[in-house]
CSV table of C-alpha atoms in Angstrom, one decimal:
chain,number,residue,atom,x,y,z
M,1,MET,CA,11.6,-11.2,34.1
M,2,LYS,CA,15.1,-11.9,35.4
M,3,ASN,CA,15.9,-15.1,37.2
M,4,GLY,CA,12.2,-15.7,37.6
M,5,GLN,CA,11.7,-12.3,39.4
M,6,LYS,CA,10.0,-9.3,37.9
M,7,VAL,CA,12.3,-6.4,37.3
M,8,THR,CA,11.3,-3.3,39.3
M,9,LEU,CA,11.5,0.4,38.5
M,10,ASP,CA,13.8,0.7,41.5
M,11,GLN,CA,16.3,-1.6,39.9
M,12,VAL,CA,16.2,0.3,36.7
M,13,ALA,CA,16.8,3.6,38.5
M,14,LYS,CA,19.7,2.1,40.4
M,15,LEU,CA,21.4,0.8,37.3
M,16,ALA,CA,20.8,4.1,35.5
M,17,ARG,CA,22.1,6.0,38.6
M,18,VAL,CA,19.0,8.2,38.8
M,19,SER,CA,16.2,8.6,41.3
M,20,ARG,CA,13.1,6.4,41.0
M,21,ALA,CA,11.1,9.6,40.2
M,22,THR,CA,13.5,10.5,37.4
M,23,ALA,CA,13.3,6.9,36.0
M,24,SER,CA,9.5,7.1,36.1
M,25,ARG,CA,9.4,10.4,34.3
M,26,ALA,CA,11.9,9.2,31.7
M,27,LEU,CA,9.7,6.2,30.8
M,28,THR,CA,6.6,8.4,30.5
M,29,ALA,CA,8.3,10.8,28.1
M,30,ASN,CA,8.1,13.7,30.6
M,31,PRO,CA,9.8,16.8,29.1
M,32,ARG,CA,11.4,17.7,32.5
M,33,VAL,CA,13.9,14.8,32.2
M,34,SER,CA,17.2,15.6,30.5
M,35,SER,CA,18.1,13.7,27.3
M,36,GLU,CA,21.2,12.2,29.1
M,37,ALA,CA,19.1,10.8,32.0
M,38,ARG,CA,16.4,9.5,29.5
M,39,ARG,CA,19.0,7.6,27.5
M,40,ALA,CA,20.5,6.1,30.7
M,41,VAL,CA,17.1,4.9,31.9
M,42,GLU,CA,16.3,3.4,28.4
M,43,ARG,CA,19.6,1.6,28.4
M,44,ALA,CA,19.0,0.2,31.9
M,45,SER,CA,15.5,-0.8,30.9
M,46,ARG,CA,16.7,-2.8,27.9
M,47,LYS,CA,19.5,-4.4,29.8
M,48,LEU,CA,17.3,-5.6,32.6
M,49,GLY,CA,14.3,-6.5,30.4
M,50,TYR,CA,12.1,-4.1,32.3
M,51,ILE,CA,8.4,-4.2,31.4
M,52,PRO,CA,6.4,-1.1,32.5
M,53,ASN,CA,3.2,-1.5,34.4
M,54,TYR,CA,0.9,0.4,32.0
M,55,ALA,CA,-2.1,0.2,34.3
M,56,ALA,CA,-0.1,1.9,37.1
M,57,ARG,CA,1.2,4.4,34.6
M,58,ALA,CA,-2.3,5.3,33.4
M,59,LEU,CA,-3.4,5.9,37.0
M,60,ALA,CA,-0.3,8.1,37.7
M,61,THR,CA,-0.5,10.1,34.5
M,62,GLY,CA,-4.2,10.1,33.6
M,63,ARG,CA,-3.3,8.8,30.2
M,64,SER,CA,-3.6,5.5,28.5
M,65,ASP,CA,-1.0,6.1,25.8
M,66,ALA,CA,-3.5,4.6,23.3
M,67,ILE,CA,-5.5,6.1,20.4
M,68,ALA,CA,-8.6,4.5,18.8
M,69,LEU,CA,-9.1,4.5,15.1
M,70,VAL,CA,-12.8,3.9,14.4
M,71,ILE,CA,-13.6,2.8,10.8
M,72,PHE,CA,-17.3,2.8,10.0
M,73,GLU,CA,-17.3,0.1,7.3
M,74,PRO,CA,-18.0,-3.6,7.2
M,75,THR,CA,-14.9,-5.9,7.5
M,76,ARG,CA,-15.2,-6.9,3.8
M,77,LEU,CA,-14.3,-3.3,2.9
M,78,LEU,CA,-11.8,-2.8,5.7
M,79,PHE,CA,-9.6,-5.6,4.5
M,80,GLY,CA,-10.6,-5.5,0.8
M,81,ASP,CA,-10.0,-1.8,0.0
M,82,PRO,CA,-6.3,-0.7,-0.2
M,83,PHE,CA,-7.3,2.7,1.1
M,84,PHE,CA,-7.6,1.6,4.7
M,85,PRO,CA,-4.2,-0.2,5.1
M,86,ARG,CA,-2.5,2.9,3.7
M,87,LEU,CA,-4.4,5.2,6.1
M,88,ILE,CA,-3.5,3.0,9.0
M,89,ARG,CA,0.1,3.0,8.0
M,90,GLY,CA,0.2,6.8,8.0
M,91,VAL,CA,-1.4,7.0,11.5
M,92,ASP,CA,1.0,4.5,12.8
M,93,ASP,CA,4.0,6.4,11.4
M,94,VAL,CA,3.2,9.2,13.9
M,95,LEU,CA,2.0,7.2,16.9
M,96,ALA,CA,5.2,5.0,16.7
M,97,THR,CA,7.4,8.1,17.4
M,98,ARG,CA,5.2,8.9,20.5
M,99,GLU,CA,5.2,5.3,21.9
M,100,THR,CA,1.4,5.4,21.6
M,101,GLN,CA,-0.6,2.3,20.9
M,102,LEU,CA,-3.1,2.2,18.0
M,103,ILE,CA,-6.4,0.4,18.7
M,104,LEU,CA,-8.5,-0.4,15.6
M,105,LEU,CA,-12.3,-0.5,16.0
M,106,ALA,CA,-14.7,-1.5,13.2
M,107,PRO,CA,-18.2,-1.3,14.6
M,108,GLN,CA,-20.9,-3.0,12.5
M,109,ALA,CA,-23.8,-1.0,11.2
M,110,THR,CA,-26.1,-2.6,13.8
M,111,SER,CA,-23.8,-1.7,16.7
M,112,ARG,CA,-25.3,0.7,19.3
M,113,THR,CA,-23.7,4.1,19.3
M,114,ASP,CA,-24.1,4.4,23.1
M,115,ARG,CA,-22.0,1.3,23.7
M,116,LEU,CA,-19.2,2.6,21.5
M,117,GLU,CA,-19.5,6.0,23.1
M,118,ARG,CA,-19.1,4.5,26.6
M,119,TYR,CA,-16.0,2.6,25.6
M,120,LEU,CA,-14.3,5.6,24.0
M,121,ALA,CA,-15.1,7.9,26.9
M,122,ALA,CA,-14.1,5.5,29.7
M,123,GLY,CA,-10.4,6.3,29.7
M,124,HIS,CA,-9.3,3.4,27.5
M,125,VAL,CA,-7.9,5.8,24.9
M,126,ASP,CA,-6.6,9.3,25.0
M,127,GLY,CA,-8.3,10.3,21.7
M,128,VAL,CA,-10.2,9.0,18.7
M,129,LEU,CA,-9.8,9.1,14.9
M,130,LEU,CA,-13.1,8.6,13.0
M,131,VAL,CA,-13.0,7.5,9.4
M,132,SER,CA,-15.6,6.7,6.7
M,133,LEU,CA,-18.6,8.3,8.3
M,134,HIS,CA,-21.9,8.0,6.4
M,135,GLY,CA,-24.2,11.0,6.8
M,136,PHE,CA,-24.7,12.7,10.1
M,137,HIS,CA,-23.4,10.6,13.1
M,138,PRO,CA,-24.5,11.4,16.6
M,139,LEU,CA,-21.2,10.0,18.1
M,140,LEU,CA,-19.3,13.3,17.1
M,141,GLY,CA,-21.5,15.5,19.3
M,142,ARG,CA,-21.5,13.0,22.1
M,143,LEU,CA,-17.7,12.7,22.2
M,144,ALA,CA,-17.5,16.5,22.1
M,145,GLU,CA,-19.9,16.8,25.1
M,146,ARG,CA,-17.8,14.3,27.1
M,147,GLY,CA,-14.5,16.2,26.3
M,148,VAL,CA,-13.0,13.3,24.3
M,149,PRO,CA,-10.5,14.7,21.7
M,150,PHE,CA,-11.2,13.4,18.2
M,151,VAL,CA,-10.3,14.1,14.5
M,152,VAL,CA,-12.4,13.1,11.6
M,153,GLY,CA,-11.0,11.7,8.3
M,154,GLY,CA,-13.0,13.4,5.6
M,155,ARG,CA,-15.3,16.5,5.9
M,156,PRO,CA,-18.0,15.7,8.5
M,157,ALA,CA,-21.6,16.8,8.2
M,158,GLU,CA,-20.9,19.8,10.5
M,159,PRO,CA,-17.5,20.9,9.3
M,160,ASP,CA,-17.3,24.1,11.4
M,161,LEU,CA,-17.6,22.3,14.7
M,162,PHE,CA,-15.0,19.6,14.5
M,163,SER,CA,-11.4,19.0,13.4
M,164,TYR,CA,-10.9,17.1,10.2
M,165,VAL,CA,-8.5,16.2,7.5
M,166,ASP,CA,-9.7,15.9,3.9
M,167,VAL,CA,-8.4,15.9,0.4
M,168,ASP,CA,-9.7,18.2,-2.4
M,169,ASN,CA,-12.1,15.7,-3.9
M,170,VAL,CA,-13.9,18.3,-6.0
M,171,HIS,CA,-10.6,19.3,-7.7
M,172,GLY,CA,-9.5,15.7,-8.1
M,173,ALA,CA,-12.6,14.7,-10.0
M,174,TYR,CA,-12.6,18.0,-12.0
M,175,THR,CA,-9.0,17.3,-13.3
M,176,ALA,CA,-9.9,13.7,-14.2
M,177,VAL,CA,-13.0,14.6,-16.2
M,178,SER,CA,-11.4,17.7,-17.8
M,179,HIS,CA,-8.6,15.4,-19.0
M,180,LEU,CA,-11.2,13.1,-20.6
M,181,ALA,CA,-12.9,16.0,-22.3
M,182,SER,CA,-9.6,17.4,-23.6
M,183,ARG,CA,-8.9,14.0,-25.2
M,184,GLY,CA,-12.1,14.3,-27.3
M,185,ARG,CA,-14.4,12.3,-25.2
M,186,ARG,CA,-18.0,13.6,-25.4
M,187,SER,CA,-20.2,11.1,-23.6
M,188,ILE,CA,-18.5,10.9,-20.2
M,189,ALA,CA,-20.1,8.8,-17.5
M,190,THR,CA,-19.3,8.6,-13.8
M,191,ILE,CA,-19.5,5.8,-11.3
M,192,GLY,CA,-19.9,8.0,-8.2
M,193,GLY,CA,-19.2,7.0,-4.6
M,194,PRO,CA,-21.9,6.7,-1.9
M,195,GLN,CA,-23.8,9.9,-1.8
M,196,ASP,CA,-24.2,9.8,2.0
M,197,MET,CA,-20.4,10.5,2.2
M,198,PRO,CA,-18.8,13.9,1.5
M,199,ALA,CA,-16.1,12.2,-0.6
M,200,GLY,CA,-18.8,10.7,-2.9
M,201,GLN,CA,-20.7,14.1,-3.0
M,202,ASP,CA,-17.6,16.1,-3.8
M,203,ARG,CA,-16.3,13.8,-6.5
M,204,LEU,CA,-19.7,14.0,-8.2
M,205,ALA,CA,-19.7,17.8,-7.9
M,206,GLY,CA,-16.3,17.9,-9.5
M,207,TYR,CA,-17.5,15.7,-12.4
M,208,ARG,CA,-20.4,17.9,-13.0
M,209,GLN,CA,-18.3,21.1,-12.9
M,210,ALA,CA,-15.9,19.7,-15.4
M,211,LEU,CA,-18.6,18.8,-17.8
M,212,ALA,CA,-20.0,22.3,-17.6
M,213,ALA,CA,-16.6,23.9,-18.1
M,214,ALA,CA,-16.1,21.7,-21.2
M,215,GLY,CA,-19.5,22.7,-22.6
M,216,LEU,CA,-20.9,19.2,-22.2
M,217,PRO,CA,-24.6,18.8,-21.1
M,218,ALA,CA,-25.5,17.1,-17.8
M,219,ASP,CA,-27.1,13.8,-18.3
M,220,LEU,CA,-28.4,11.8,-15.3
M,221,ASP,CA,-28.4,8.6,-17.3
M,222,LEU,CA,-24.6,8.9,-17.3
M,223,GLU,CA,-24.4,9.0,-13.5
M,224,GLU,CA,-24.6,5.9,-11.3
M,225,ALA,CA,-23.8,5.8,-7.5
M,226,ALA,CA,-22.0,2.8,-6.0
M,227,ASP,CA,-20.0,1.9,-3.0
M,228,PHE,CA,-16.3,1.8,-3.2
M,229,THR,CA,-16.0,-1.8,-4.2
M,230,GLN,CA,-15.0,-3.7,-7.4
M,231,ASP,CA,-18.2,-5.7,-7.5
M,232,ASP,CA,-20.4,-2.5,-7.3
M,233,GLY,CA,-18.2,-0.8,-9.9
M,234,ALA,CA,-18.9,-3.7,-12.3
M,235,ARG,CA,-22.6,-3.5,-11.5
M,236,ALA,CA,-22.7,0.3,-12.1
M,237,MET,CA,-20.8,0.0,-15.3
M,238,ASP,CA,-23.3,-2.5,-16.7
M,239,LEU,CA,-26.2,-0.2,-15.8
M,240,LEU,CA,-24.5,2.7,-17.5
M,241,LEU,CA,-23.9,0.8,-20.7
M,242,ARG,CA,-27.5,-0.4,-20.8
M,243,ARG,CA,-28.7,3.2,-20.6
M,244,ARG,CA,-26.0,4.8,-22.8
M,245,PRO,CA,-24.4,2.1,-25.0
M,246,THR,CA,-22.5,4.8,-26.9
M,247,LEU,CA,-20.7,6.3,-23.9
M,248,ASP,CA,-17.0,6.8,-24.6
M,249,ALA,CA,-15.5,7.5,-21.2
M,250,VAL,CA,-16.1,6.9,-17.5
M,251,PHE,CA,-14.7,8.4,-14.3
M,252,ALA,CA,-14.9,6.1,-11.3
M,253,ALA,CA,-14.7,7.5,-7.9
M,254,SER,CA,-12.3,4.8,-6.6
M,255,ASP,CA,-9.8,2.4,-8.1
M,256,PRO,CA,-11.6,-0.7,-7.0
M,257,MET,CA,-14.7,0.6,-8.8
M,258,ALA,CA,-12.6,1.4,-11.9
M,259,VAL,CA,-11.2,-2.2,-11.9
M,260,GLY,CA,-14.8,-3.5,-11.8
M,261,ALA,CA,-15.7,-1.2,-14.7
M,262,LEU,CA,-12.8,-2.5,-16.8
M,263,LYS,CA,-14.0,-6.1,-16.3
M,264,THR,CA,-17.6,-5.2,-17.4
M,265,LEU,CA,-16.3,-3.3,-20.4
M,266,GLU,CA,-14.3,-6.3,-21.4
M,267,GLY,CA,-17.4,-8.5,-21.1
M,268,TRP,CA,-19.3,-6.1,-23.3
M,269,GLY,CA,-16.5,-6.3,-25.9
M,270,ARG,CA,-15.6,-2.6,-25.4
M,271,ARG,CA,-11.9,-1.8,-25.9
M,272,VAL,CA,-10.1,0.4,-23.4
M,273,PRO,CA,-9.2,3.1,-24.3
M,274,ASP,CA,-10.1,2.8,-28.0
M,275,ASP,CA,-13.9,2.6,-27.4
M,276,VAL,CA,-14.1,3.8,-23.8
M,277,ALA,CA,-11.5,5.7,-21.7
M,278,VAL,CA,-11.4,5.0,-17.9
M,279,ILE,CA,-10.0,6.9,-15.0
M,280,GLY,CA,-10.1,5.8,-11.3
M,281,TYR,CA,-9.4,7.5,-8.0
M,282,ASP,CA,-6.8,6.8,-5.2
M,283,ASP,CA,-3.9,5.7,-7.4
M,284,ASP,CA,-3.6,2.4,-5.5
M,285,PRO,CA,-0.8,0.0,-6.6
M,286,VAL,CA,-3.5,-1.9,-8.6
M,287,ALA,CA,-3.8,1.0,-11.0
M,288,SER,CA,-0.4,0.3,-12.7
M,289,ALA,CA,-1.1,-3.5,-12.7
M,290,THR,CA,-4.4,-3.5,-14.7
M,291,ASN,CA,-4.7,-4.2,-18.4
M,292,PRO,CA,-4.4,-1.5,-19.7
M,293,PRO,CA,-2.7,0.4,-16.9
M,294,LEU,CA,-5.3,2.6,-15.2
M,295,SER,CA,-5.2,6.4,-15.1
M,296,SER,CA,-6.1,7.5,-11.6
M,297,VAL,CA,-6.3,10.6,-9.3
M,298,TRP,CA,-3.6,10.2,-6.7
M,299,GLN,CA,-4.5,11.3,-3.2
M,300,PRO,CA,-2.1,11.4,-0.3
M,301,ILE,CA,-3.7,8.7,1.9
M,302,GLU,CA,-0.7,8.0,4.1
M,303,GLU,CA,-0.3,11.7,4.7
M,304,MET,CA,-3.9,12.0,5.5
M,305,GLY,CA,-3.4,9.5,8.3
M,306,ARG,CA,-0.3,11.3,9.5
M,307,GLU,CA,-2.1,14.6,9.6
M,308,MET,CA,-5.0,13.2,11.5
M,309,ALA,CA,-2.7,11.7,14.2
M,310,ARG,CA,-0.7,15.0,14.4
M,311,LEU,CA,-3.9,17.1,14.9
M,312,LEU,CA,-5.1,14.7,17.6
M,313,LEU,CA,-1.9,14.7,19.5
M,314,GLU,CA,-1.6,18.5,19.6
M,315,PRO,CA,-2.3,20.0,23.0
M,316,ASP,CA,-4.7,22.6,21.6
M,317,HIS,CA,-7.9,20.8,20.5
M,318,ALA,CA,-9.6,23.8,19.0
M,319,PRO,CA,-11.3,22.8,15.7
M,320,ARG,CA,-8.9,22.8,12.8
M,321,ARG,CA,-9.2,21.8,9.2
M,322,VAL,CA,-6.5,20.5,6.9
M,323,MET,CA,-7.1,20.1,3.1
M,324,LEU,CA,-4.6,18.1,1.1
M,325,GLY,CA,-4.1,18.2,-2.7
M,326,THR,CA,-4.5,15.6,-5.4
M,327,GLU,CA,-2.8,14.9,-8.7
M,328,LEU,CA,-3.9,13.1,-11.9
M,329,ARG,CA,-1.6,10.2,-12.9
M,330,VAL,CA,-2.2,9.6,-16.6
M,331,ARG,CA,-1.7,6.1,-18.0
M,332,HIS,CA,-2.9,4.1,-21.0
M,333,SER,CA,-6.5,3.7,-20.0
M,334,SER,CA,-7.4,7.4,-20.7
M,335,MET,CA,-5.5,8.0,-24.0
M,336,SER,CA,-7.4,9.6,-26.9
M,337,ALA,CA,-8.3,7.8,-30.1
M,338,ARG,CA,-5.5,9.8,-31.8
M,339,GLU,CA,-2.9,8.8,-29.2
M,340,VAL,CA,-4.0,5.1,-29.4
M,341,ALA,CA,-3.6,5.2,-33.2
């Protein structure tokens, strides 16, 4: 607003000394506008305080300049697990350079899929990022049928049909458990993630492969599934200790679960790492702040968000898969008895 009057696109064009059509194209990032004209229009817009009419722009361009990020988790996890803020930061890094708005949606488990589908397909957004899917979800096929571009975070149930970005969870878990075995641990337990999610399945597979490679027998009493929370990690650790009081190591499929395990071990009077070594997954900031500092499998969460956004914004929406690497960050919690001594 200027002197109580709304600034118009014509005024911006006049100050920038370009046509109205050129000003409009410059403000919608049209590649047919020269960089000199675009800079002139942007300077004029800032000077006049011009606020674009996004509804009119959407009608003219057929685009909303908005992307939806749908996270299929309850809000207690969304705001309690460091994974999600890091992922959102990565997505926003890319969208900010494209002047694209991020819309966050967290549908509850009881939400109807058809209602969410209608919203996503109604032109409110130009594409969708789907994260934390549990099992097969019908929304993927429905969005594909409606021609809505989308990218999945993590391997979906039908990986050959849809674009997704994932990390090598099998290798990440394998390196963690191999590290424990190489330090002389022989009764290695795991607190696995939800088994209706590929991340949970793959980290359990990596755990089992590492045991086999180290010549250690599989033992279902040393496996306990949990969700990716501190409370559930504490609960799972208690169950494992009751079944196998002599276990000497545990690999937790997330850092929050590992923190819960540390608390339970302390309650049982077990010293870490003297009696039980512990490794988590994610390498969140909390990993270096625990007592003792927590060894953890680092995964590039922010880069996962950036890759998802890049794939979605590409003009070619043919199914593509991106797999990112992991790295074990060793700290005090997984030292061997010899190293502790």
